[in-house]
Short mmCIF file of C-alpha atoms in Angstrom, two decimals:
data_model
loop_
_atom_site.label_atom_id
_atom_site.label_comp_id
_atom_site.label_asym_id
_atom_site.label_seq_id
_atom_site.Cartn_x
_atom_site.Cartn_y
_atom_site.Cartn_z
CA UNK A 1 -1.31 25.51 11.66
CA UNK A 2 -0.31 22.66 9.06
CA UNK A 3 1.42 25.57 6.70
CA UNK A 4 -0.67 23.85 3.95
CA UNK A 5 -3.58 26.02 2.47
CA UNK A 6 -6.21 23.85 1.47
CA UNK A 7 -5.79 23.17 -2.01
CA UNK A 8 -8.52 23.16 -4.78
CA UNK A 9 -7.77 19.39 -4.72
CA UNK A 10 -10.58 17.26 -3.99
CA UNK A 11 -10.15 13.61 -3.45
CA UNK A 12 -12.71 10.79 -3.05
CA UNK A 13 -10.90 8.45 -1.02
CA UNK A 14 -10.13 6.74 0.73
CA UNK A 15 -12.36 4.32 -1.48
CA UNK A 16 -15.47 3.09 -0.45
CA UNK A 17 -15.63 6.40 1.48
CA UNK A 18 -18.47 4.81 2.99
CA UNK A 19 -17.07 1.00 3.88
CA UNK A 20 -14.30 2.76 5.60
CA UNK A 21 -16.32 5.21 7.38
CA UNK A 22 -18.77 2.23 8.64
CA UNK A 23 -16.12 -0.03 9.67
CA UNK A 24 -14.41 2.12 11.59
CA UNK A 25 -17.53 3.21 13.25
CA UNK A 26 -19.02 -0.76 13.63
CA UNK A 27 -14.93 -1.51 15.07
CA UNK A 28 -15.48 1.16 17.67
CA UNK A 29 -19.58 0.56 18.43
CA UNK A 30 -18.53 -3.20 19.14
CA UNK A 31 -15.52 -2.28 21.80
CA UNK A 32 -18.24 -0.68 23.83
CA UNK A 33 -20.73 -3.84 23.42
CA UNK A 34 -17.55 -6.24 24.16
CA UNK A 35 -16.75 -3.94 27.18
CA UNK A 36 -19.01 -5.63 30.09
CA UNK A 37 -17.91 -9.20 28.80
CA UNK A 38 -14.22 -8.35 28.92
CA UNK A 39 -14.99 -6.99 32.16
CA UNK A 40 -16.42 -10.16 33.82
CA UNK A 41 -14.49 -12.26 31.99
CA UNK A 42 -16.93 -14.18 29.37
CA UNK A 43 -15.41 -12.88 26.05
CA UNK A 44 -14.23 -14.79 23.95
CA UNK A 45 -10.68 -13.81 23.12
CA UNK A 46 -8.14 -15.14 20.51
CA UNK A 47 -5.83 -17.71 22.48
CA UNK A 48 -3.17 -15.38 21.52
CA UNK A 49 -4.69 -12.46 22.94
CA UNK A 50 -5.40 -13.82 26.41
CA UNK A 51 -2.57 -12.99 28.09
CA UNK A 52 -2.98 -9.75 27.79
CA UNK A 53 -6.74 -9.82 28.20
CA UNK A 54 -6.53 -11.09 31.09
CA UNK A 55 -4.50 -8.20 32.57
CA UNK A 56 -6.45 -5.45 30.78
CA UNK A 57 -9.59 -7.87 32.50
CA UNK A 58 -8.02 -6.81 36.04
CA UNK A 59 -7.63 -3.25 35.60
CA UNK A 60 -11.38 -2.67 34.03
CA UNK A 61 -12.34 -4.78 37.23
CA UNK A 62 -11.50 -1.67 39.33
CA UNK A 63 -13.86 0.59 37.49
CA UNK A 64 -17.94 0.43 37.50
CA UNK A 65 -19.29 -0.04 34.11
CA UNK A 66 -20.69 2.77 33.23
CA UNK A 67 -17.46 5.11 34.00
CA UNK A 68 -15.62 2.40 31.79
CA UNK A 69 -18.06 2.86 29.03
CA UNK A 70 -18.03 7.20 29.39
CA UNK A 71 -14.65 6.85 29.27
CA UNK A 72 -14.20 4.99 26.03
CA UNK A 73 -17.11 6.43 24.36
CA UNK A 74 -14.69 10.01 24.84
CA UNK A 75 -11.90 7.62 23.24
CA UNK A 76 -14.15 6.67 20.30
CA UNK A 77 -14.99 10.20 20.17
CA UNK A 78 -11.50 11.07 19.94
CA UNK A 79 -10.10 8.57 17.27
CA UNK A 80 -13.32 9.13 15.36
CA UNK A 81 -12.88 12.63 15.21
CA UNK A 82 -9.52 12.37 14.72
CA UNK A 83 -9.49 10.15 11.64
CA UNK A 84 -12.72 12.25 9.88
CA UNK A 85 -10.00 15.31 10.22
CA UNK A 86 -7.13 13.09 8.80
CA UNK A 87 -9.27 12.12 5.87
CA UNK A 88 -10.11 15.66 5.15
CA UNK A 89 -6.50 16.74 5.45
CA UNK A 90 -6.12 13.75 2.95
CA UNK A 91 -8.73 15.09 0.26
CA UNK A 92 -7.55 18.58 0.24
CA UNK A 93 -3.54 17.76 0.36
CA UNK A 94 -1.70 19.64 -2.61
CA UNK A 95 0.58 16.60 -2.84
CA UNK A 96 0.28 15.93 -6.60
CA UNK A 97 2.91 12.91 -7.86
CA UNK A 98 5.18 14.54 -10.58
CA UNK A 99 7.45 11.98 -11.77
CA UNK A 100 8.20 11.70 -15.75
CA UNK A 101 6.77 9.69 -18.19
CA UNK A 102 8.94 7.51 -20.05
CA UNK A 103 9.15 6.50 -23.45
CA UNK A 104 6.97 4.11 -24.74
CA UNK A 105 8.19 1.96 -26.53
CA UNK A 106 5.55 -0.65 -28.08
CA UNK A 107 1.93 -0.31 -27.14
CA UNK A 108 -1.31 -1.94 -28.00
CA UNK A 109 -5.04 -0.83 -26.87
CA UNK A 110 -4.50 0.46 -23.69
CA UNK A 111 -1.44 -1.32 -22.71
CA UNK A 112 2.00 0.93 -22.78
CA UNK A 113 5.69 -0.61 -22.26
CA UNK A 114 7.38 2.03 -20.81
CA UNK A 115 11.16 1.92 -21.12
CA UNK A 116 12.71 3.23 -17.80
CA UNK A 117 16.58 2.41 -19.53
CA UNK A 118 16.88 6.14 -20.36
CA UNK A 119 21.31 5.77 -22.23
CA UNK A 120 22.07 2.25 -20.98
CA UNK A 121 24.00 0.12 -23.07
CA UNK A 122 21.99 -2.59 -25.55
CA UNK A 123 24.05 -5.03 -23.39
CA UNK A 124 22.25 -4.10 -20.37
CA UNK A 125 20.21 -6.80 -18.80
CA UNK A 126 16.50 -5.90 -19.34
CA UNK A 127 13.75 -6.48 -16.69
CA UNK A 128 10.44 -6.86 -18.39
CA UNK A 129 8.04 -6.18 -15.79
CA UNK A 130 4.13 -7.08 -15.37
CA UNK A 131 2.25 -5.42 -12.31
CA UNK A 132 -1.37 -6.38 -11.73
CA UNK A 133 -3.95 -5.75 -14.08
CA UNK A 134 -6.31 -4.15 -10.70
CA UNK A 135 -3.11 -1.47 -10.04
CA UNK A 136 -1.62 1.24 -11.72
CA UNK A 137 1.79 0.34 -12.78
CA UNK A 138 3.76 3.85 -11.12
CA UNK A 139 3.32 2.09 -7.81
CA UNK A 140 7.00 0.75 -9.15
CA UNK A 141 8.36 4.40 -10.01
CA UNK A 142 5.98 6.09 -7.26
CA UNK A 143 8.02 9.31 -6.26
CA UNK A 144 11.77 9.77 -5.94
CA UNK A 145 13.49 7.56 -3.48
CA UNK A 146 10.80 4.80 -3.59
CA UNK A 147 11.25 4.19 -7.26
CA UNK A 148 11.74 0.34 -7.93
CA UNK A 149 12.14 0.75 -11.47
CA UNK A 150 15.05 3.83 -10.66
CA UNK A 151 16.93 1.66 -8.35
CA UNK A 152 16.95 -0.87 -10.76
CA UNK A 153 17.90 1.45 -13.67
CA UNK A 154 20.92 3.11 -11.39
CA UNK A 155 21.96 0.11 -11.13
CA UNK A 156 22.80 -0.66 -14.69
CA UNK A 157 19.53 -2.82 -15.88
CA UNK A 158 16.69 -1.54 -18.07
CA UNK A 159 13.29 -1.96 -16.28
CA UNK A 160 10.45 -2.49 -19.12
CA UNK A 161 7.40 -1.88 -17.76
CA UNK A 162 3.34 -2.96 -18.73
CA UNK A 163 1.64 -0.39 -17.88
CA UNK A 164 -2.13 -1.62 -18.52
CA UNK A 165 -3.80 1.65 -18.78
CA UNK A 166 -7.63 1.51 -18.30
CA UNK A 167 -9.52 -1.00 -20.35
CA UNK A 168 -10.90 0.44 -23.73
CA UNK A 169 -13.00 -1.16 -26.41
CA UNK A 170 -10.43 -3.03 -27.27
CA UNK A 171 -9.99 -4.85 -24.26
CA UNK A 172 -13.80 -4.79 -22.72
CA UNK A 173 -14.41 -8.54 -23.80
CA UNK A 174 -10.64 -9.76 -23.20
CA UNK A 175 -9.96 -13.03 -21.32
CA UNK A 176 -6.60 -13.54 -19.49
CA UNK A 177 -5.86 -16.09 -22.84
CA UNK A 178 -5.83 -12.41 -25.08
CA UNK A 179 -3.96 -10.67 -22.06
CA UNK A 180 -1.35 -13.07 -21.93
CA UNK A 181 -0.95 -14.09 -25.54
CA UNK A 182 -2.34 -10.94 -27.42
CA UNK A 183 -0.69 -8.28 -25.55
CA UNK A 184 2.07 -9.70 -22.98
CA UNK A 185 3.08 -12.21 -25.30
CA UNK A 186 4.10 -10.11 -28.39
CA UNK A 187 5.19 -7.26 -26.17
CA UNK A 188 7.77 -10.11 -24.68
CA UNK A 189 9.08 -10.57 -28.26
CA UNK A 190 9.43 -6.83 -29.31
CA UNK A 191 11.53 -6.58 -25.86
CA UNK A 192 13.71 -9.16 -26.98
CA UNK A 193 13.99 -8.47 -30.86
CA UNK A 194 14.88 -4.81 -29.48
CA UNK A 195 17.93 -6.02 -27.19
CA UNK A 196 18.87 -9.34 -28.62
CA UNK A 197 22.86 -9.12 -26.95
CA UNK A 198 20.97 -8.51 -23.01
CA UNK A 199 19.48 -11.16 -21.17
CA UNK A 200 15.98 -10.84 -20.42
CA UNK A 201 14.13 -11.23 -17.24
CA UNK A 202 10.29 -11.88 -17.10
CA UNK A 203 9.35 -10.46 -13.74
CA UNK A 204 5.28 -9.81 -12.76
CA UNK A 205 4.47 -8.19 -9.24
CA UNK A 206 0.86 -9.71 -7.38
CA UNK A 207 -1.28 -10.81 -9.86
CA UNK A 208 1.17 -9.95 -13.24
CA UNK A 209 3.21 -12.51 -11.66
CA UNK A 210 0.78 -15.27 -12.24
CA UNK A 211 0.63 -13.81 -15.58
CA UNK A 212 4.31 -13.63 -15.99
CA UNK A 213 4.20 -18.09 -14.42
CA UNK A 214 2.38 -18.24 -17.67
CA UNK A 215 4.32 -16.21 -19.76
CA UNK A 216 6.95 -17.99 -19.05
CA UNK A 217 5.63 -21.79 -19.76
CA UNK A 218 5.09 -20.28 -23.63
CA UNK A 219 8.72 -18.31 -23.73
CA UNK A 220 10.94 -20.31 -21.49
CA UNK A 221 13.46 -19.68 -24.92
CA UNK A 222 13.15 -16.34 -25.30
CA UNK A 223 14.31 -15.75 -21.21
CA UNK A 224 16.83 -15.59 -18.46
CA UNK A 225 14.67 -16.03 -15.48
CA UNK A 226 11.54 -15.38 -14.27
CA UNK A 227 10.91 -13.58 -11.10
CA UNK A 228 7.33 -13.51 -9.62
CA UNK A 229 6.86 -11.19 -6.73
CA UNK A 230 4.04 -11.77 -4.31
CA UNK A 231 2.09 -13.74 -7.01
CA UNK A 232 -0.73 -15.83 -5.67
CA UNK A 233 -0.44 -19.65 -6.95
CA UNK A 234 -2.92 -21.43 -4.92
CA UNK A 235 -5.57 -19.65 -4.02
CA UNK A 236 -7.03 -22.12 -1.59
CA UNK A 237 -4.56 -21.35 0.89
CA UNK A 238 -5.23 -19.03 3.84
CA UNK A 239 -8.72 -18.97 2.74
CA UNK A 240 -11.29 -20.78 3.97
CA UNK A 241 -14.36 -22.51 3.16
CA UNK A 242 -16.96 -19.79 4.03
CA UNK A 243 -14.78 -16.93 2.42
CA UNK A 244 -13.98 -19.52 -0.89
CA UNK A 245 -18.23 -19.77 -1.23
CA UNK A 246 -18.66 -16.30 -1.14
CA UNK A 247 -16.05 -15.65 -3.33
CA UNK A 248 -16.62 -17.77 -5.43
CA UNK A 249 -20.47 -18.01 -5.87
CA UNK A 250 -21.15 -16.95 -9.89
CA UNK A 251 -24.50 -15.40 -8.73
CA UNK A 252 -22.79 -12.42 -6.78
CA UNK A 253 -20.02 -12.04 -9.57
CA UNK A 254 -22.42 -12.35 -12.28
CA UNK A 255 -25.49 -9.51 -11.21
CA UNK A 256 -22.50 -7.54 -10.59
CA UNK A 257 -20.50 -7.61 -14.13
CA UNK A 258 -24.14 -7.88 -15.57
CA UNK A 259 -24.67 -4.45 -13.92
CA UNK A 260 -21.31 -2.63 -14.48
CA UNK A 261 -20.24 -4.66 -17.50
CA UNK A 262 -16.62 -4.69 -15.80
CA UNK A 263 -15.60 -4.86 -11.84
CA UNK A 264 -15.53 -1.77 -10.75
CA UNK A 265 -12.62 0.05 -8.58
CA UNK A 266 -14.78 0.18 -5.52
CA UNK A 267 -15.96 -3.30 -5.42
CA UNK A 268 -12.35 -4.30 -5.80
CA UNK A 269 -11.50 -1.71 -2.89
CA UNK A 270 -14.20 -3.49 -1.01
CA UNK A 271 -12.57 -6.22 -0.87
CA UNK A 272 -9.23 -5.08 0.43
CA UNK A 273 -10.92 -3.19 2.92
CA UNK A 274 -12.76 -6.07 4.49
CA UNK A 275 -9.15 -7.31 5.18
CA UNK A 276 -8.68 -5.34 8.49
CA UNK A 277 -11.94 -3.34 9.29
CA UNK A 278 -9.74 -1.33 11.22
CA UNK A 279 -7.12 0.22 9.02
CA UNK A 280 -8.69 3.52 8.23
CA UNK A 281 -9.41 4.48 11.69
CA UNK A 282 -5.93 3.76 12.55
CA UNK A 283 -4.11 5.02 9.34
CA UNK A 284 -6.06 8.23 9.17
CA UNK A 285 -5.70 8.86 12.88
CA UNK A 286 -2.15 8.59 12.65
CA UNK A 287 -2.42 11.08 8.91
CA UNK A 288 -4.42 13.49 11.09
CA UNK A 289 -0.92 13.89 13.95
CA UNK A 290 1.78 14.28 10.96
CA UNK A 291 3.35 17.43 9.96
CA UNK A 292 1.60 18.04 6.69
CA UNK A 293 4.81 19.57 5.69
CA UNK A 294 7.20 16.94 6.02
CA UNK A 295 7.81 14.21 3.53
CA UNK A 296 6.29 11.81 5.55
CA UNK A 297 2.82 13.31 4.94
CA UNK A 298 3.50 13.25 1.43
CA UNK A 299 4.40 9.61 0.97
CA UNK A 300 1.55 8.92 2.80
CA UNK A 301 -0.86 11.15 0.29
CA UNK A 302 1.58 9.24 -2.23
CA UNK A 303 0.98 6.05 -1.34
CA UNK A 304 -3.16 6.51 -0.27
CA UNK A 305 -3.44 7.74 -4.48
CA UNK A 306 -2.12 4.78 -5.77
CA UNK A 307 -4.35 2.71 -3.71
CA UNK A 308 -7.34 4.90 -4.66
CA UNK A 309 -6.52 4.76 -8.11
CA UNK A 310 -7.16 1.04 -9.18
CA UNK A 311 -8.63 0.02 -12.31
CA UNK A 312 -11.89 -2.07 -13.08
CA UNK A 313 -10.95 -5.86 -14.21
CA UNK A 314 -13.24 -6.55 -17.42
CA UNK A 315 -15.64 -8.84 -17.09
CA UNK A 316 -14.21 -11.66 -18.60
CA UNK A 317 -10.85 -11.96 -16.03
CA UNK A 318 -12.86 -10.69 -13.78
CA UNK A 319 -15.23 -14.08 -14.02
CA UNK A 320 -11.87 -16.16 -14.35
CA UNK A 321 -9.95 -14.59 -11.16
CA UNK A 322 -12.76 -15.56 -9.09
CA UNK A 323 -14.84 -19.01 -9.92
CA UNK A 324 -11.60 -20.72 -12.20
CA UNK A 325 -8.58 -19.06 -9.52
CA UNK A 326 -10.11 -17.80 -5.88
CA UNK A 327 -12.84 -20.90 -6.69
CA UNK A 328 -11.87 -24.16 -8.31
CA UNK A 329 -8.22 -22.69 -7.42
CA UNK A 330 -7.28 -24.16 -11.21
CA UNK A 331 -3.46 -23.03 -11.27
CA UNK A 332 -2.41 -24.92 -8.21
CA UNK A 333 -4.14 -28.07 -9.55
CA UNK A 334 -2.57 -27.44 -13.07
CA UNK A 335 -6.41 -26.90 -14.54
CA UNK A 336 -6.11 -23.74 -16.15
CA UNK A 337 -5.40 -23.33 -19.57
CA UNK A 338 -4.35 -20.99 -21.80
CA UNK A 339 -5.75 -21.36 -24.86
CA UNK A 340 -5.97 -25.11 -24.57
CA UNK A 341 -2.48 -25.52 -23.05
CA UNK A 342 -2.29 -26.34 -19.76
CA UNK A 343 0.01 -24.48 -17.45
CA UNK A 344 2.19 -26.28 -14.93
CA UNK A 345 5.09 -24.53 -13.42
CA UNK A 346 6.67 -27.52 -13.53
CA UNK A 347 7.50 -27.46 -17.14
CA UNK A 348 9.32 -24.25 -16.37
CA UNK A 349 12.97 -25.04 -16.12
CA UNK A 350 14.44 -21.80 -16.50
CA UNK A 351 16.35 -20.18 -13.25
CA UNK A 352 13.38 -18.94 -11.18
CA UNK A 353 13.41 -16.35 -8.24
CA UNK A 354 10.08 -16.65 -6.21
CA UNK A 355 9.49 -13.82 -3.70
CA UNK A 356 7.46 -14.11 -0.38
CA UNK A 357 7.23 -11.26 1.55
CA UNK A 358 6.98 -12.21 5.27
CA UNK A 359 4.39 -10.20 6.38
CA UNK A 360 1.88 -9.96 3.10
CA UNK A 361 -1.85 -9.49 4.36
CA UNK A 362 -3.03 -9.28 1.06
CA UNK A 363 -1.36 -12.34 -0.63
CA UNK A 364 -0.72 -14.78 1.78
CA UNK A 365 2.55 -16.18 1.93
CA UNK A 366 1.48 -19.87 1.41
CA UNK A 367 -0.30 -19.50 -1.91
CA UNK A 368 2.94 -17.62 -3.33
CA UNK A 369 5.58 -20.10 -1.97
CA UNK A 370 3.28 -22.80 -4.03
CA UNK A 371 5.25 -21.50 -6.78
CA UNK A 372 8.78 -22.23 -5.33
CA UNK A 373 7.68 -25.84 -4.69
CA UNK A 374 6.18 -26.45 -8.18
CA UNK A 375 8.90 -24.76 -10.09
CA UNK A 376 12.43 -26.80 -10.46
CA UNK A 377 14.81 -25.59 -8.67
CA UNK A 378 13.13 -22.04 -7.70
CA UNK A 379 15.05 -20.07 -5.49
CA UNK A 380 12.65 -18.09 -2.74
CA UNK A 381 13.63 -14.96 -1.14
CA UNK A 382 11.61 -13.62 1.51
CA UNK A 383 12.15 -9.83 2.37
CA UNK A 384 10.88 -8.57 5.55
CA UNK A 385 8.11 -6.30 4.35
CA UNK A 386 4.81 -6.59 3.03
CA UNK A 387 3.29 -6.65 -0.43
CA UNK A 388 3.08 -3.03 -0.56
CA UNK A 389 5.90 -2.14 1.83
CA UNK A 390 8.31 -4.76 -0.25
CA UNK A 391 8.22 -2.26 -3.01
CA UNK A 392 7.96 1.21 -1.84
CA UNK A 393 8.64 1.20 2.10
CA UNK A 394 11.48 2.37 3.71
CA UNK A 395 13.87 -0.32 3.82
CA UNK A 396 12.75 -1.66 0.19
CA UNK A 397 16.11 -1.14 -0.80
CA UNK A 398 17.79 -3.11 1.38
CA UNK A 399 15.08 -6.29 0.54
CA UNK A 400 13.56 -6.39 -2.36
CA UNK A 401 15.46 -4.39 -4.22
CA UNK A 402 18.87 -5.54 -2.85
CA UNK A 403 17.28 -9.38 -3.66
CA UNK A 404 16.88 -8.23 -7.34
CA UNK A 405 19.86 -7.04 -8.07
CA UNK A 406 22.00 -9.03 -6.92
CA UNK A 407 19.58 -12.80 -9.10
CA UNK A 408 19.87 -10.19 -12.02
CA UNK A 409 23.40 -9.75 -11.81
CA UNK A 410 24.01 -13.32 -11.21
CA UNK A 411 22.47 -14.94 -13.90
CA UNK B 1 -2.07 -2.13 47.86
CA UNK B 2 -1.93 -1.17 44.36
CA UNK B 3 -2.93 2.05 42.85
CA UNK B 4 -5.87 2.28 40.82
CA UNK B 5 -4.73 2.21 36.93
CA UNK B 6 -5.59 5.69 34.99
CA UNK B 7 -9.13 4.59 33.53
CA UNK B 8 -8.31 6.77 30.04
CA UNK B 9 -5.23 4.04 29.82
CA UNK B 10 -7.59 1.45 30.65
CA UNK B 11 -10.17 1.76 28.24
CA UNK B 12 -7.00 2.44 25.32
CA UNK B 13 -5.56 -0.53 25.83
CA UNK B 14 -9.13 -2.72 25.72
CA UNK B 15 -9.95 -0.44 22.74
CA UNK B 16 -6.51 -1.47 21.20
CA UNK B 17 -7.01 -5.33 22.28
CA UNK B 18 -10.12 -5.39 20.70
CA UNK B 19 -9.14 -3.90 17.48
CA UNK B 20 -6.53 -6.58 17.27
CA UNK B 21 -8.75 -9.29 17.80
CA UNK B 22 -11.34 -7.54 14.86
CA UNK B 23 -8.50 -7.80 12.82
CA UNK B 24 -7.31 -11.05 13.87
CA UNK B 25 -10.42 -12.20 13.08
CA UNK B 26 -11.32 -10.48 9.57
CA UNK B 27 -7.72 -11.79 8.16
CA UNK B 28 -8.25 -16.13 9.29
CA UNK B 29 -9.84 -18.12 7.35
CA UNK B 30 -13.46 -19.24 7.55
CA UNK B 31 -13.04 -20.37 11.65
CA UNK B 32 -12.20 -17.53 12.45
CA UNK B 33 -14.75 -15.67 10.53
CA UNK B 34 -17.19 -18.23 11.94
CA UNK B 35 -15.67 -17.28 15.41
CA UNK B 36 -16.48 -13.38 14.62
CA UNK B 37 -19.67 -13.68 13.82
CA UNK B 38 -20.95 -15.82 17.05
CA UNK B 39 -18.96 -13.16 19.25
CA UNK B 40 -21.10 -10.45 17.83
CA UNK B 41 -24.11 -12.77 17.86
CA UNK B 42 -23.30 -12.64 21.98
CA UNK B 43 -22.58 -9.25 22.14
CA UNK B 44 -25.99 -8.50 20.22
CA UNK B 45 -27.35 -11.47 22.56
CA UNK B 46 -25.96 -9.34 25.65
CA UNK B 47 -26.87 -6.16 24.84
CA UNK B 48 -30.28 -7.11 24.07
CA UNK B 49 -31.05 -8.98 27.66
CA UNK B 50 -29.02 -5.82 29.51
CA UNK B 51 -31.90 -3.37 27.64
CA UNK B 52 -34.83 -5.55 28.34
CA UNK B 53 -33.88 -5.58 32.12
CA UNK B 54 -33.24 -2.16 32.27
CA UNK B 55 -36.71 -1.16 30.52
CA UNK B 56 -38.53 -4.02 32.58
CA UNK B 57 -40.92 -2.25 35.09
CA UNK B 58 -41.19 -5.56 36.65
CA UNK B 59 -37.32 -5.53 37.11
CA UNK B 60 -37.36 -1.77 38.10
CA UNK B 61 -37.26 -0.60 34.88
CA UNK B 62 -35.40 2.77 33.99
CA UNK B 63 -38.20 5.03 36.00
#
């Protein structure tokens, strides 16, 4: 007994329902056809894993076959079964997030700022923050205790935060140009008009801090520093030249917007999933053990929302993330423009804080650090964590956060 | 002599070897991918000769 009725809560996720399920079940049904050739020897293991192939080689050598394959047929069985029971303990969990709104404070379309500075002074520095336009913004405030924007708040500076909403009629036929300098852009200047006596950071988290590289080029006089958090520069690196033509190739992209009209969440989600084919077998497994009680089991329903919860990219950035950035990879060879001006972080002069997480699997680290070797005098911080962990996990506050407050204060 | 291992912890610690080398895998760039994809071309390759022995009546089939 969990102590947890099942709830009249019914999620969908994890999303694709069906990737996940298939992967996990294709990651298993390929251990069993890999078994006989780790057994003899003739698989083909990662150099790095052959140490300890080798070993696991000598123990299967002392079993027949066909006991080997019973056996982890009853293991599959029992992860299998074990993960379908952690995603249904998932679905039904009553774990709802209840943290407040704040005030909004300027707003256009479907974009909010939200001003997380509740009584602090007009002195206070202000952090004007820009998440990703595929994530929901309260990934930054996600439940008390793993609230970036509180921590920074406590701490005596006033987090401002986009929060992009879902993309209405006004924003269905947007290009990053009208993100940047229709919405971001005049937003930037109501922040500052607002608290003219505090400095003002730019900061953007993932993809908002590409935006916020931008941003910055056109309002370098209007800032203190920019920060850019995990934010993919050059998009060539860690991928390679298979995974850039299928990326990239404008036929896939363009039957797919012509279908949906936007990106949808799932094909997005697709995408992340394909990063380790394993991940829901292991994650849900390991949901399926916890106390469904304990808080632990509730930053995990917490956490598995948020990623659930994405947002389609209109077509438009959708077409530019993909053939002009994961394609042509236009920002590290200074080729994209913004409304006819080009944008090269080396024209950015400002004091510039570029963060790397060590461990990022969704980012990698190479194509963010571009962005502390373009930029003058950049200072990079890299917090043990990864791009998700940097700003919620456990020991956030002691990286990330920590690294924040202490450039803010120092400027 | 040494003791035969526990086959349960056996076949865990392939199944956890493996997963790390699907994963491995799925996260390098394109060698890697290109590396994935011939494994599972030899697995399919294996698996395939291993069922037409064991249904070959010439080869003594599965009668």
């Amino acid at each position: 007994m969990t102590g947890i009725e099942p709830s009249s809560i019914l999620r969908a996720g994890p999303r694709p329902l069906g990737l996940h399920l298939s992967l996990s079940t294709l990651s298993f049904g390929s251990s069993l056809g890999a078994l006989s050739l780790a057994k003899n020897g003739t698989l083909a293991w990662l150099p790095e894993l052959q140490e300890e192939a080798e070993k696991i080689q000598a123990q299967l050598g002392q079993f027949e076959v066909a006991e080997l394959a019973l056996a982890l047929g009853d293991e599959g069985q029992r992860l299998l079964s074990q993960m379908m029971s952690g995603i249904k303990k998932y679905q039904t969990h009553p774990y709802l997030r209840n943290m407040p709104t704040p005030p909004t404070v300027w707003s256009k379309g479907s974009m909010s700022l939200f001003d997380y500075g509740g009584a602090l002074s007009e002195t206070a520095p202000v952090v004007f923050l820009v998440p990703s336009l595929i994530n929901r913004s309260y990934i930054l405030d996600l439940m008390p205790g793993r609230s970036f924007v509180a921590a920074l708040a406590d701490a005596g500076i006033r987090p401002l935060l986009v929060d992009w909403g879902t993309p209405g009629p006004d924003e269905k036929e947007y290009g990053l140009d009208n993100y940047l300098l229709d919405v971001l852009s005049p937003a930037l200047d109501f922040a500052a008009e607002s608290f003219p006596k505090a400095p003002l950071h730019l900061a953007g988290y993932c993809m908002g801090g590409t935006l916020a590289t931008a941003l910055a080029q056109f309002k370098q006089d209007k800032i203190a520093s920019l920060i850019t958090i995990a934010a993919p520069w050059d998009f060539h690196e860690g991928l390679g030249q298979s995974a850039r033509a299928i990326i990239s190739n404008p036929v896939t992209w363009e039957t797919i917007l012509q279908t949906y009209g936007e990106l949808p969440v799932d094909v997005i989600q697709s995408l992340f999933a394909n990063l380790d084919p394993n991940l829901c077998l292991n994650k849900f497994s390991l949901f399926d053990q916890m106390v469904q009680t304990e808080k632990r089991a509730e930053t995990f329903v917490a956490l598995e929302d948020w990623l659930n919860d994405g947002i389609p990219l209109v077509k438009n950035v959708a077409y530019s993330c993909f053939i002009e950035w994961y394609g042509e990879n236009r920002p590290a060879l200074c080729k994209w423009l913004v409304r006819g001006e080009v944008i090269n972080p080396e024209y950015i002069t400002i004091p510039s804080m570029i963060v790397v997480p060590r461990s990022d699997r969704i980012v990698p680290p190479g194509s963010a650090r571009a962005l502390a070797q373009k930029i003058p005098n950049a200072s990079l911080v890299t917090p043990p964590s990864g791009h998700i962990g940097m700003v919620v996990g456990s020991s956030a506050s002691k990286g990330l956060w920590a690294n924040m407050l202490q450039w803010v204060s120092s400027q | 002599m040494s003791q035969k291992p526990d086959i349960k912890a056996t076949v865990n610690a392939f199944f956890q070897l493996w997963q790390r080398q699907v994963t491995l895998l799925a996260q390098s760039p394109e060698q890697r991918a290109e590396e994935l994809v011939s494994e599972s071309k030899r697995i399919a390759e294996y698996l395939k000769a291993e069922s037409d022995r064991v249904s070959d009546p010439d080869t003594g089939g599965t009668q």
